[in-house]
Tab-separated table of C-alpha atoms and ligand atoms in Angstrom:
chain	number	residue	atom	x	y	z
A	1	MET	CA	5.131	-18.366	14.373
A	2	LYS	CA	4.083	-21.094	12.027
A	3	PHE	CA	6.486	-20.238	9.242
A	4	VAL	CA	9.540	-20.216	11.432
A	5	ASP	CA	9.676	-23.997	11.177
A	6	GLU	CA	10.594	-23.589	7.540
A	7	PHE	CA	13.763	-21.679	8.426
A	8	ARG	CA	17.011	-23.539	8.370
A	9	ASP	CA	17.565	-22.807	12.028
A	10	PRO	CA	14.125	-22.335	13.578
A	11	GLU	CA	15.573	-22.176	17.088
A	12	MET	CA	17.768	-19.271	16.228
A	13	ALA	CA	14.967	-17.542	14.350
A	14	ARG	CA	12.690	-17.863	17.371
A	15	ALA	CA	15.387	-16.571	19.677
A	16	LEU	CA	15.971	-13.564	17.430
A	17	LEU	CA	12.267	-12.862	17.137
A	18	ASP	CA	11.935	-13.002	20.917
A	19	LYS	CA	14.756	-10.501	21.245
A	20	ILE	CA	13.147	-8.259	18.638
A	21	HIS	CA	9.793	-8.375	20.397
A	22	ALA	CA	11.475	-7.599	23.702
A	23	ILE	CA	13.551	-4.708	22.494
A	24	VAL	CA	10.751	-2.763	20.801
A	25	ALA	CA	9.141	-2.502	24.234
A	26	GLU	CA	12.217	-0.547	25.282
A	27	ILE	CA	11.846	2.010	22.488
A	28	PRO	CA	9.297	4.600	23.652
A	29	LYS	CA	8.883	6.378	20.320
A	30	CYS	CA	7.496	3.339	18.545
A	31	GLN	CA	4.624	2.715	20.915
A	32	ASP	CA	2.274	5.138	19.136
A	33	LYS	CA	3.711	5.121	15.661
A	34	PRO	CA	5.635	2.190	14.243
A	35	LEU	CA	9.303	2.522	13.370
A	36	GLN	CA	9.833	2.812	9.637
A	37	ILE	CA	12.619	0.482	8.566
A	38	MET	CA	13.455	0.497	4.883
A	39	GLU	CA	15.018	-2.435	3.116
A	40	VAL	CA	16.694	-0.747	0.177
A	41	CYS	CA	17.272	-3.839	-1.910
A	42	GLY	CA	14.725	-5.833	-3.899
A	43	GLY	CA	16.463	-9.054	-2.889
A	44	HIS	CA	15.516	-8.326	0.714
A	45	THR	CA	11.966	-7.476	-0.314
A	46	HIS	CA	11.707	-10.835	-2.023
A	47	SER	CA	13.087	-12.684	0.985
A	48	ILE	CA	10.859	-10.782	3.449
A	49	PHE	CA	7.739	-11.737	1.478
A	50	ARG	CA	8.817	-15.273	0.733
A	51	TYR	CA	9.363	-16.037	4.410
A	52	GLY	CA	6.441	-13.965	5.640
A	53	LEU	CA	8.733	-12.018	7.946
A	54	GLU	CA	6.397	-9.054	8.295
A	55	ALA	CA	3.800	-11.199	9.962
A	56	LEU	CA	6.356	-12.343	12.524
A	57	LEU	CA	7.484	-8.881	13.538
A	58	PRO	CA	5.932	-6.784	16.272
A	59	LYS	CA	3.425	-4.156	15.199
A	60	GLN	CA	5.862	-1.458	16.246
A	61	ILE	CA	7.975	-2.179	13.196
A	62	GLU	CA	6.879	-1.323	9.709
A	63	LEU	CA	9.000	-2.450	6.808
A	64	VAL	CA	9.137	0.016	3.954
A	65	HIS	CA	10.087	-1.592	0.671
A	66	GLY	CA	12.690	0.555	-1.002
A	67	PRO	CA	13.500	1.365	-4.602
A	68	GLY	CA	16.290	-1.187	-4.953
A	69	CYS	CA	14.909	-3.205	-7.825
A	70	PRO	CA	16.429	-1.769	-11.005
A	71	VAL	CA	13.695	-3.091	-13.252
A	72	CYS	CA	10.998	-1.573	-11.071
A	73	VAL	CA	12.327	1.950	-11.324
A	74	LEU	CA	12.627	1.998	-15.115
A	75	PRO	CA	10.437	4.788	-16.420
A	76	MET	CA	8.150	4.123	-19.355
A	77	GLY	CA	10.029	6.522	-21.582
A	78	ARG	CA	13.188	4.464	-21.157
A	79	VAL	CA	11.422	1.330	-22.353
A	80	ASP	CA	10.241	3.354	-25.359
A	81	ASP	CA	13.883	4.273	-26.009
A	82	CYS	CA	14.845	0.591	-25.971
A	83	VAL	CA	12.079	-0.227	-28.411
A	84	ALA	CA	13.122	2.681	-30.639
A	85	ILE	CA	16.694	1.356	-30.759
A	86	ALA	CA	15.519	-2.212	-31.339
A	87	GLU	CA	13.407	-1.036	-34.290
A	88	GLN	CA	16.371	0.429	-36.151
A	89	THR	CA	17.915	-1.531	-38.989
A	90	ASP	CA	20.653	-4.084	-38.454
A	91	VAL	CA	20.243	-3.973	-34.700
A	92	ILE	CA	20.354	-6.898	-32.306
A	93	PHE	CA	19.014	-5.552	-29.024
A	94	THR	CA	20.116	-7.572	-25.994
A	95	THR	CA	18.669	-7.417	-22.514
A	96	PHE	CA	18.359	-9.303	-19.252
A	97	GLY	CA	15.119	-11.260	-19.245
A	98	ASP	CA	13.706	-9.196	-16.378
A	99	ALA	CA	13.359	-6.127	-18.572
A	100	MET	CA	11.477	-7.835	-21.391
A	101	ARG	CA	8.022	-7.380	-19.936
A	102	VAL	CA	8.268	-3.884	-18.487
A	103	PRO	CA	5.549	-1.889	-20.205
A	104	GLY	CA	6.486	1.082	-22.353
A	105	SER	CA	3.978	3.635	-23.578
A	106	ARG	CA	3.814	1.928	-26.972
A	107	LYS	CA	4.939	-1.599	-26.222
A	108	SER	CA	7.294	-3.715	-24.173
A	109	LEU	CA	10.465	-5.264	-25.573
A	110	GLN	CA	8.661	-8.565	-25.601
A	111	GLN	CA	5.975	-7.127	-27.874
A	112	ALA	CA	8.626	-5.539	-30.079
A	113	LYS	CA	10.221	-8.952	-30.430
A	114	ALA	CA	6.904	-10.578	-31.274
A	115	GLU	CA	6.455	-7.947	-33.962
A	116	GLY	CA	9.732	-8.871	-35.591
A	117	CYS	CA	12.493	-6.866	-33.895
A	118	ASP	CA	15.650	-8.814	-33.117
A	119	VAL	CA	15.490	-8.626	-29.325
A	120	ARG	CA	17.415	-11.278	-27.432
A	121	MET	CA	17.520	-12.202	-23.816
A	122	VAL	CA	21.020	-12.647	-22.540
A	123	TYR	CA	22.235	-13.844	-19.181
A	124	SER	CA	25.379	-11.750	-19.225
A	125	PRO	CA	26.779	-8.697	-21.054
A	126	MET	CA	29.550	-11.061	-22.141
A	127	ASP	CA	26.935	-12.963	-24.129
A	128	ALA	CA	25.970	-9.730	-25.859
A	129	LEU	CA	29.606	-9.156	-26.737
A	130	GLN	CA	29.779	-12.684	-28.102
A	131	LEU	CA	26.849	-11.844	-30.386
A	132	ALA	CA	28.769	-8.803	-31.616
A	133	ARG	CA	31.743	-11.035	-32.469
A	134	GLN	CA	29.508	-13.448	-34.328
A	135	HIS	CA	27.540	-10.826	-36.237
A	136	PRO	CA	30.007	-8.214	-37.471
A	137	ASP	CA	27.368	-6.995	-39.937
A	138	LYS	CA	24.936	-6.132	-37.126
A	139	ARG	CA	24.976	-3.482	-34.436
A	140	VAL	CA	24.633	-5.241	-31.100
A	141	VAL	CA	23.233	-3.080	-28.310
A	142	PHE	CA	23.322	-4.172	-24.682
A	143	PHE	CA	20.770	-2.685	-22.293
A	144	GLY	CA	22.874	-2.080	-19.170
A	145	LEU	CA	20.713	-2.233	-16.066
A	146	GLY	CA	21.221	-2.385	-12.377
A	147	PHE	CA	22.983	-0.851	-9.421
A	148	GLU	CA	26.640	-1.245	-8.514
A	149	THR	CA	26.195	-5.018	-8.386
A	150	THR	CA	25.928	-5.392	-12.151
A	151	MET	CA	27.771	-2.213	-13.141
A	152	PRO	CA	31.254	-3.808	-12.997
A	153	SER	CA	30.170	-6.562	-15.385
A	154	THR	CA	29.128	-3.957	-17.950
A	155	ALA	CA	32.334	-1.981	-17.434
A	156	LEU	CA	34.552	-5.036	-17.855
A	157	THR	CA	32.637	-6.134	-20.948
A	158	LEU	CA	33.173	-2.743	-22.516
A	159	LEU	CA	36.866	-2.819	-21.691
A	160	GLN	CA	37.043	-6.239	-23.323
A	161	ALA	CA	35.308	-4.907	-26.462
A	162	GLU	CA	37.847	-2.123	-26.607
A	163	LYS	CA	40.748	-4.508	-26.110
A	164	GLU	CA	39.581	-6.695	-28.984
A	165	GLY	CA	38.707	-3.726	-31.184
A	166	ILE	CA	35.082	-4.860	-31.548
A	167	ASP	CA	33.337	-1.863	-33.089
A	168	ASN	CA	29.769	-3.091	-33.515
A	169	PHE	CA	29.021	-3.320	-29.785
A	170	TYR	CA	27.077	-0.575	-27.991
A	171	LEU	CA	25.866	0.065	-24.497
A	172	PHE	CA	22.508	1.653	-23.710
A	173	CYS	CA	23.504	2.619	-20.198
A	174	ASN	CA	20.783	2.716	-17.583
A	175	HIS	CA	22.870	1.858	-14.577
A	176	ILE	CA	21.848	3.611	-11.407
A	177	THR	CA	23.740	4.301	-8.256
A	178	ILE	CA	22.498	3.689	-4.761
A	179	ILE	CA	23.913	6.498	-2.646
A	180	PRO	CA	22.105	9.489	-4.231
A	181	THR	CA	18.934	7.438	-4.134
A	182	ILE	CA	19.189	6.886	-0.395
A	183	LYS	CA	19.958	10.576	-0.011
A	184	ALA	CA	16.832	11.482	-1.988
A	185	ILE	CA	14.774	9.257	0.293
A	186	LEU	CA	16.298	10.905	3.350
A	187	ASP	CA	15.504	14.347	1.908
A	188	SER	CA	11.948	13.435	0.931
A	189	PRO	CA	9.344	15.308	2.994
A	190	ASP	CA	6.780	12.489	2.540
A	191	MET	CA	8.572	9.987	4.671
A	192	TYR	CA	10.721	9.464	7.705
A	193	ILE	CA	12.875	6.358	7.755
A	194	ASP	CA	14.214	5.370	11.181
A	195	GLY	CA	16.820	2.977	9.873
A	196	PHE	CA	17.961	1.106	6.782
A	197	LEU	CA	18.735	-2.474	5.922
A	198	GLY	CA	21.599	-1.891	3.512
A	199	PRO	CA	21.897	-3.783	0.218
A	200	GLY	CA	24.242	-6.745	0.492
A	201	HIS	CA	25.567	-7.174	-2.987
A	202	VAL	CA	25.861	-3.495	-3.849
A	203	SER	CA	27.919	-3.153	-0.680
A	204	MET	CA	30.107	-6.056	-1.741
A	205	VAL	CA	31.231	-3.755	-4.568
A	206	ILE	CA	31.223	-0.307	-2.930
A	207	GLY	CA	32.090	-1.244	0.652
A	208	GLN	CA	30.866	0.525	3.760
A	209	ALA	CA	32.415	3.974	3.536
A	210	PRO	CA	29.905	5.494	1.054
A	211	TYR	CA	27.119	5.074	3.636
A	212	GLU	CA	28.857	7.105	6.331
A	213	PHE	CA	26.889	10.265	5.501
A	214	ILE	CA	23.681	8.527	6.575
A	215	SER	CA	24.930	8.404	10.129
A	216	SER	CA	27.048	11.553	10.175
A	217	GLN	CA	24.680	13.918	8.326
A	218	TYR	CA	21.263	12.354	8.862
A	219	ASN	CA	21.823	10.624	12.153
A	220	ARG	CA	20.177	7.414	10.978
A	221	PRO	CA	21.593	3.857	11.277
A	222	LEU	CA	22.174	1.413	8.442
A	223	VAL	CA	23.050	-2.259	8.699
A	224	VAL	CA	24.354	-4.011	5.585
A	225	ALA	CA	22.345	-7.225	5.540
A	226	GLY	CA	22.414	-10.682	3.978
A	227	PHE	CA	19.414	-12.272	2.281
A	228	GLU	CA	18.572	-15.242	4.419
A	229	PRO	CA	15.653	-14.750	6.765
A	230	LEU	CA	18.056	-15.118	9.673
A	231	ASP	CA	20.301	-12.435	8.204
A	232	VAL	CA	17.351	-10.096	7.875
A	233	LEU	CA	16.195	-10.741	11.440
A	234	GLN	CA	19.672	-10.368	12.828
A	235	SER	CA	20.227	-7.110	10.933
A	236	LEU	CA	16.903	-5.810	12.124
A	237	TYR	CA	17.891	-6.580	15.685
A	238	MET	CA	21.189	-4.759	15.208
A	239	LEU	CA	19.259	-1.728	13.938
A	240	LEU	CA	16.860	-1.840	16.874
A	241	LEU	CA	19.717	-1.994	19.354
A	242	GLN	CA	21.129	1.172	17.836
A	243	ILE	CA	17.756	2.897	17.800
A	244	ARG	CA	17.130	2.001	21.432
A	245	ASP	CA	20.507	3.346	22.429
A	246	GLY	CA	20.074	6.512	20.384
A	247	GLU	CA	22.947	5.602	18.097
A	248	ALA	CA	23.311	5.930	14.346
A	249	ARG	CA	26.178	3.896	12.961
A	250	ILE	CA	26.919	1.983	9.786
A	251	GLU	CA	27.243	-1.686	10.651
A	252	ASN	CA	27.848	-4.770	8.586
A	253	GLN	CA	25.931	-7.946	9.360
A	254	TYR	CA	27.036	-9.527	6.055
A	255	LYS	CA	30.793	-9.559	6.694
A	256	ARG	CA	31.152	-12.992	5.161
A	257	ILE	CA	30.484	-11.429	1.733
A	258	VAL	CA	30.970	-7.700	2.163
A	259	PRO	CA	34.527	-6.502	2.761
A	260	GLU	CA	34.753	-3.113	4.443
A	261	GLY	CA	36.508	-1.551	1.482
A	262	GLY	CA	34.410	-3.208	-1.241
A	263	ASN	CA	35.945	-4.781	-4.326
A	264	SER	CA	38.865	-2.712	-5.558
A	265	GLN	CA	39.094	-4.370	-8.974
A	266	ALA	CA	35.427	-3.687	-9.616
A	267	LEU	CA	35.667	-0.106	-8.377
A	268	GLN	CA	38.621	0.533	-10.626
A	269	ALA	CA	36.713	-0.694	-13.693
A	270	LEU	CA	33.762	1.519	-12.764
A	271	ALA	CA	35.928	4.600	-12.364
A	272	GLN	CA	37.593	3.988	-15.695
A	273	VAL	CA	34.429	3.608	-17.748
A	274	PHE	CA	31.622	5.534	-16.049
A	275	GLU	CA	30.937	9.026	-14.782
A	276	LEU	CA	27.928	10.373	-12.901
A	277	ARG	CA	25.089	11.922	-14.852
A	278	GLU	CA	23.779	15.255	-13.697
A	279	PHE	CA	20.392	13.714	-13.084
A	280	PHE	CA	18.452	10.606	-13.979
A	281	GLU	CA	14.740	9.932	-14.201
A	282	TRP	CA	13.220	7.157	-12.047
A	283	ARG	CA	9.809	5.648	-12.317
A	284	GLY	CA	7.643	7.030	-9.572
A	285	LEU	CA	10.448	8.946	-7.889
A	286	GLY	CA	11.024	11.582	-10.552
A	287	SER	CA	14.425	12.921	-11.391
A	288	ILE	CA	17.205	12.341	-8.860
A	289	ASP	CA	20.451	14.273	-9.106
A	290	HIS	CA	23.567	12.228	-9.849
A	291	SER	CA	21.638	8.978	-9.532
A	292	GLY	CA	22.701	7.471	-12.841
A	293	VAL	CA	25.966	6.910	-14.626
A	294	GLN	CA	26.927	7.329	-18.260
A	295	LEU	CA	29.923	6.365	-20.314
A	296	ARG	CA	32.886	8.693	-20.192
A	297	GLN	CA	33.692	10.666	-23.317
A	298	ALA	CA	36.579	8.321	-24.101
A	299	TYR	CA	34.018	5.538	-24.669
A	300	ALA	CA	31.537	7.631	-26.681
A	301	ARG	CA	31.839	5.331	-29.689
A	302	TYR	CA	30.232	2.549	-27.636
A	303	ASP	CA	27.493	4.797	-26.280
A	304	ALA	CA	24.088	3.940	-27.772
A	305	GLU	CA	22.716	7.306	-26.640
A	306	LYS	CA	25.234	9.001	-28.909
A	307	GLN	CA	25.310	6.504	-31.762
A	308	PHE	CA	21.572	5.920	-32.190
A	309	VAL	CA	18.530	8.119	-32.492
A	310	VAL	CA	16.931	7.824	-29.074
A	311	PRO	CA	13.665	9.707	-28.434
A	312	ASN	CA	14.467	10.286	-24.755
A	313	LEU	CA	10.945	11.459	-23.932
A	314	LYS	CA	9.449	11.740	-20.493
A	315	ILE	CA	6.276	9.682	-20.430
A	316	ALA	CA	3.978	9.894	-17.432
A	317	ASP	CA	2.753	6.654	-15.913
A	318	PRO	CA	-0.892	5.763	-16.523
A	319	LYS	CA	-3.047	7.631	-14.018
A	320	SER	CA	-4.195	4.495	-12.269
A	321	CYS	CA	-0.600	3.429	-11.477
A	322	GLN	CA	0.536	4.222	-7.992
A	323	CYS	CA	4.011	2.761	-8.303
A	324	GLY	CA	5.588	5.997	-7.079
A	325	GLU	CA	3.698	5.953	-3.804
A	326	VAL	CA	4.470	2.285	-3.316
A	327	LEU	CA	8.145	2.810	-4.116
A	328	LYS	CA	8.348	5.554	-1.558
A	329	GLY	CA	6.579	3.414	0.980
A	330	VAL	CA	3.653	5.843	1.255
A	331	LEU	CA	1.239	3.150	0.050
A	332	LYS	CA	1.380	-0.591	0.587
A	333	PRO	CA	1.167	-2.626	-2.639
A	334	TRP	CA	-2.359	-3.829	-1.992
A	335	GLU	CA	-3.515	-0.265	-1.436
A	336	CYS	CA	-2.906	0.561	-5.098
A	337	LYS	CA	-6.283	0.683	-6.807
A	338	VAL	CA	-5.325	-1.626	-9.654
A	339	PHE	CA	-3.370	-4.165	-7.577
A	340	GLY	CA	-4.409	-7.705	-8.472
A	341	LYS	CA	-7.093	-6.351	-10.817
A	342	GLN	CA	-5.781	-4.576	-13.906
A	343	CYS	CA	-2.230	-5.141	-12.653
A	344	THR	CA	-0.960	-8.693	-12.117
A	345	PRO	CA	2.382	-10.429	-12.719
A	346	GLU	CA	0.932	-11.938	-15.911
A	347	VAL	CA	-0.255	-8.575	-17.230
A	348	PRO	CA	1.719	-5.941	-15.358
A	349	LEU	CA	0.622	-2.339	-15.564
A	350	GLY	CA	3.403	-1.053	-13.373
A	351	ALA	CA	7.001	-2.157	-13.200
A	352	LEU	CA	6.746	-3.227	-9.562
A	353	MET	CA	4.611	-6.118	-10.751
A	354	VAL	CA	7.192	-7.379	-13.239
A	355	SER	CA	10.209	-8.600	-11.337
A	356	THR	CA	9.967	-10.977	-8.393
A	357	GLU	CA	11.969	-8.380	-6.508
A	358	GLY	CA	9.293	-5.753	-6.999
A	359	ALA	CA	7.140	-5.202	-3.927
A	360	CYS	CA	3.867	-5.662	-5.820
A	361	SER	CA	4.870	-8.895	-7.487
A	362	ALA	CA	6.381	-10.252	-4.274
A	363	TYR	CA	3.265	-9.336	-2.377
A	364	TYR	CA	1.025	-10.788	-5.068
A	365	SER	CA	2.911	-14.090	-5.091
A	366	TYR	CA	3.303	-14.554	-1.370
A	367	GLY	CA	0.643	-12.215	-0.068
A	368	LYS	CA	-1.544	-14.964	1.246
A	369	ILE	CA	1.067	-15.608	3.876
A	370	ASP	CA	0.515	-12.151	5.247
A	371	ALA	CA	-3.072	-11.558	4.317
A	372	ALA	CA	-4.348	-12.554	7.718
A	373	ASN	CA	-2.202	-9.888	9.235
A	374	ILE	CA	-3.394	-6.844	7.304
B	1	MET	CA	20.148	-10.543	-11.727
B	2	CYS	CA	20.906	-8.849	-8.418
B	3	LEU	CA	21.312	-11.927	-6.262
B	4	GLY	CA	24.488	-13.748	-7.136
B	5	ILE	CA	24.616	-17.477	-7.638
B	6	PRO	CA	27.416	-19.623	-6.217
B	7	GLY	CA	29.550	-21.696	-8.525
B	8	ARG	CA	32.808	-23.594	-8.361
B	9	ILE	CA	35.742	-22.617	-10.540
B	10	ILE	CA	36.808	-25.749	-12.403
B	11	GLU	CA	39.139	-24.594	-15.145
B	12	ILE	CA	40.990	-21.472	-16.235
B	13	LEU	CA	40.188	-20.957	-19.917
B	14	ASP	CA	42.086	-17.783	-20.704
B	15	GLU	CA	44.268	-16.251	-18.051
B	16	GLU	CA	44.955	-13.054	-19.970
B	17	ASN	CA	41.248	-12.295	-20.334
B	18	ALA	CA	40.405	-13.684	-16.884
B	19	LEU	CA	38.017	-16.308	-18.228
B	20	ALA	CA	37.206	-19.499	-16.368
B	21	MET	CA	34.774	-22.384	-16.573
B	22	VAL	CA	32.543	-22.446	-13.533
B	23	ASP	CA	30.194	-25.195	-12.466
B	24	ILE	CA	26.952	-23.621	-11.297
B	25	SER	CA	24.611	-26.264	-9.935
B	26	GLY	CA	25.698	-28.660	-12.651
B	27	VAL	CA	25.531	-26.088	-15.452
B	28	LYS	CA	28.926	-25.240	-16.903
B	29	ARG	CA	29.261	-21.616	-17.765
B	30	GLN	CA	32.079	-19.344	-18.867
B	31	VAL	CA	32.640	-16.725	-16.191
B	32	ASN	CA	34.802	-13.623	-16.069
B	33	LEU	CA	37.113	-13.527	-13.038
B	34	GLY	CA	38.208	-9.907	-13.537
B	35	CYS	CA	36.969	-8.808	-10.113
B	36	VAL	CA	38.533	-11.643	-8.132
B	37	MET	CA	41.871	-12.175	-9.892
B	38	PRO	CA	44.613	-12.909	-7.374
B	39	ASP	CA	48.162	-11.554	-7.526
B	40	ALA	CA	49.242	-15.172	-7.941
B	41	ALA	CA	48.434	-17.313	-10.987
B	42	ALA	CA	44.718	-17.641	-11.783
B	43	SER	CA	45.078	-21.425	-11.442
B	44	THR	CA	45.237	-20.956	-7.663
B	45	LEU	CA	41.497	-20.263	-7.896
B	46	ILE	CA	40.627	-23.692	-9.242
B	47	GLY	CA	38.332	-25.462	-6.813
B	48	ARG	CA	37.271	-22.210	-5.119
B	49	TRP	CA	33.644	-21.154	-4.767
B	50	THR	CA	32.565	-17.807	-6.084
B	51	LEU	CA	29.426	-15.717	-6.207
B	52	VAL	CA	28.556	-15.140	-9.856
B	53	HIS	CA	26.508	-12.121	-10.943
B	54	VAL	CA	25.465	-12.036	-14.621
B	55	GLY	CA	28.501	-14.057	-15.667
B	56	PHE	CA	31.064	-12.280	-13.486
B	57	ALA	CA	32.644	-13.648	-10.330
B	58	MET	CA	32.150	-10.878	-7.794
B	59	SER	CA	33.564	-12.457	-4.652
B	60	LEU	CA	35.158	-15.623	-3.375
B	61	ILE	CA	33.185	-17.459	-0.739
B	62	ASP	CA	33.653	-20.586	1.322
B	63	GLU	CA	31.859	-23.811	0.619
B	64	ASP	CA	29.543	-23.563	3.574
B	65	GLU	CA	28.345	-20.118	2.492
B	66	ALA	CA	27.941	-21.398	-1.066
B	67	GLN	CA	25.693	-24.245	0.064
B	68	LYS	CA	23.604	-21.976	2.270
B	69	THR	CA	23.206	-19.474	-0.538
B	70	LEU	CA	22.182	-22.190	-2.988
B	71	GLN	CA	19.529	-23.315	-0.582
B	72	ILE	CA	18.021	-19.897	-0.077
B	73	LEU	CA	18.112	-19.167	-3.795
B	74	ALA	CA	16.252	-22.417	-4.407
B	75	GLU	CA	13.669	-21.461	-1.803
B	76	LEU	CA	13.226	-18.035	-3.353
B	77	GLY	CA	12.858	-19.594	-6.784
B	78	GLU	CA	15.826	-17.538	-7.987
B	79	LEU	CA	18.088	-20.534	-8.518
B	80	GLN	CA	15.767	-22.034	-11.096
B	81	GLU	CA	15.323	-18.637	-12.701
B	82	GLU	CA	19.062	-17.908	-12.946
B	83	LEU	CA	19.858	-21.356	-14.314
B	84	ALA	CA	17.086	-21.007	-16.867
B	85	ALA	CA	18.368	-17.548	-17.884
B	86	MET	CA	21.861	-18.955	-18.220
B	87	GLN	CA	20.696	-21.759	-20.453
B	88	ALA	CA	18.327	-19.628	-22.478
B	89	SER	CA	20.907	-16.942	-23.153
B	90	GLN	CA	20.785	-16.368	-26.890
B	91	THR	CA	24.404	-16.223	-27.895
B	92	ASP	CA	24.225	-17.357	-31.487
C	1	SF4	S1	-0.180	-2.658	-8.391
C	1	SF4	FE1	0.771	-2.256	-10.376
C	1	SF4	S2	0.307	-0.121	-10.826
C	1	SF4	FE2	-0.114	-0.424	-8.638
C	1	SF4	S3	1.798	0.146	-7.635
C	1	SF4	FE3	1.923	-2.041	-8.010
C	1	SF4	S4	2.955	-2.255	-9.978
C	1	SF4	FE4	2.298	-0.112	-9.799
């Protein structure tokens, strides 16, 4: 347990690990085949790799890295759409930095910028709105990305634009929603997940109630978890206790941040501005029903999909990319044929290599910690 | 972008539009308080810690939690990344 010393409270980490090692011995089903525990959120993936948690866990537990990194699940065609918008006249295209390097079929946003398009990295949608105020002669498009964590910020920015009557601000909405995604994973024939570590910051917005179906309809447990290594270990232990006792409940390990009912102000803004799409295309996972949101009709004038020519083509990933299998947990990152060869964080082929929350990039950066354990 | 970063609310800039100045690890940044506005005056939030996601305060936290979160973000390298993104944001 050499890395445990790095933890803020090594004693507690050791105690938790001992409990985890002890309890798996009491779960008969995992003796032949490891339990599949999925961490839904990319923040957890990052933390798990950074602290080498996998190497500390008993062999009876396998962590499956879920699809909860919004940059990683962007399909190539969507990047092409961004580039197509950015190439139109009088456009300032604004995006979070994370999305700049995601490859499209023609080019990434970063390449489009190098070739002369006005693409700007912004920290916040509010900064994009500020650009719209400052450049009334330009059309400022914000690339809205992320799950429920960042969705309220986009919604509130749009409401602010409306309040001020700013009419040169547009949203290219690619927000995705977590619940249908978890449902798709539960319905997938390729995989069986025994329990979930629930996303902390998404839950801070949506609360606990939306997860109830996981226990009531699928009889699987979920524990909303914090990001510290101790949080992850503690949440894992809570899951294992439930699995041992044959229970399937929704629990909250991250109460200090996640209120049971979520954030009502944020939820209200979401309901006002967004509605569910019929379906939405994910990289590697295909189309998932109701997994994305779009602007309501009342906000159509801000909707880049309606106000710009957007190709909206489905582009297949390069054949050598196995992001889909990795996203679904069927393959481990290093089992992808191009991992660390044609695909590295410097020159990513797949989106999972781009963001530090992507399993491939996290594994590439911290993999040495675990390498001995493969 | 998905992990929030703790900051301390130091000044209310525009109560009507829920805008405040927040000190995030020494970087001062305008933050929208729309999701954490109290029923009372916004000034009651001065001095409070908040978790900031892409320029929006998403929850109020206590100081101890803020310090712990800052530490883990630093260890993950996300603190440096977020601060850099904040400073590099091209708003002109
Ligand atoms: S190594 Fe690259 S191509 Fe392979 S799964 Fe990871 S990101 Fe995708």
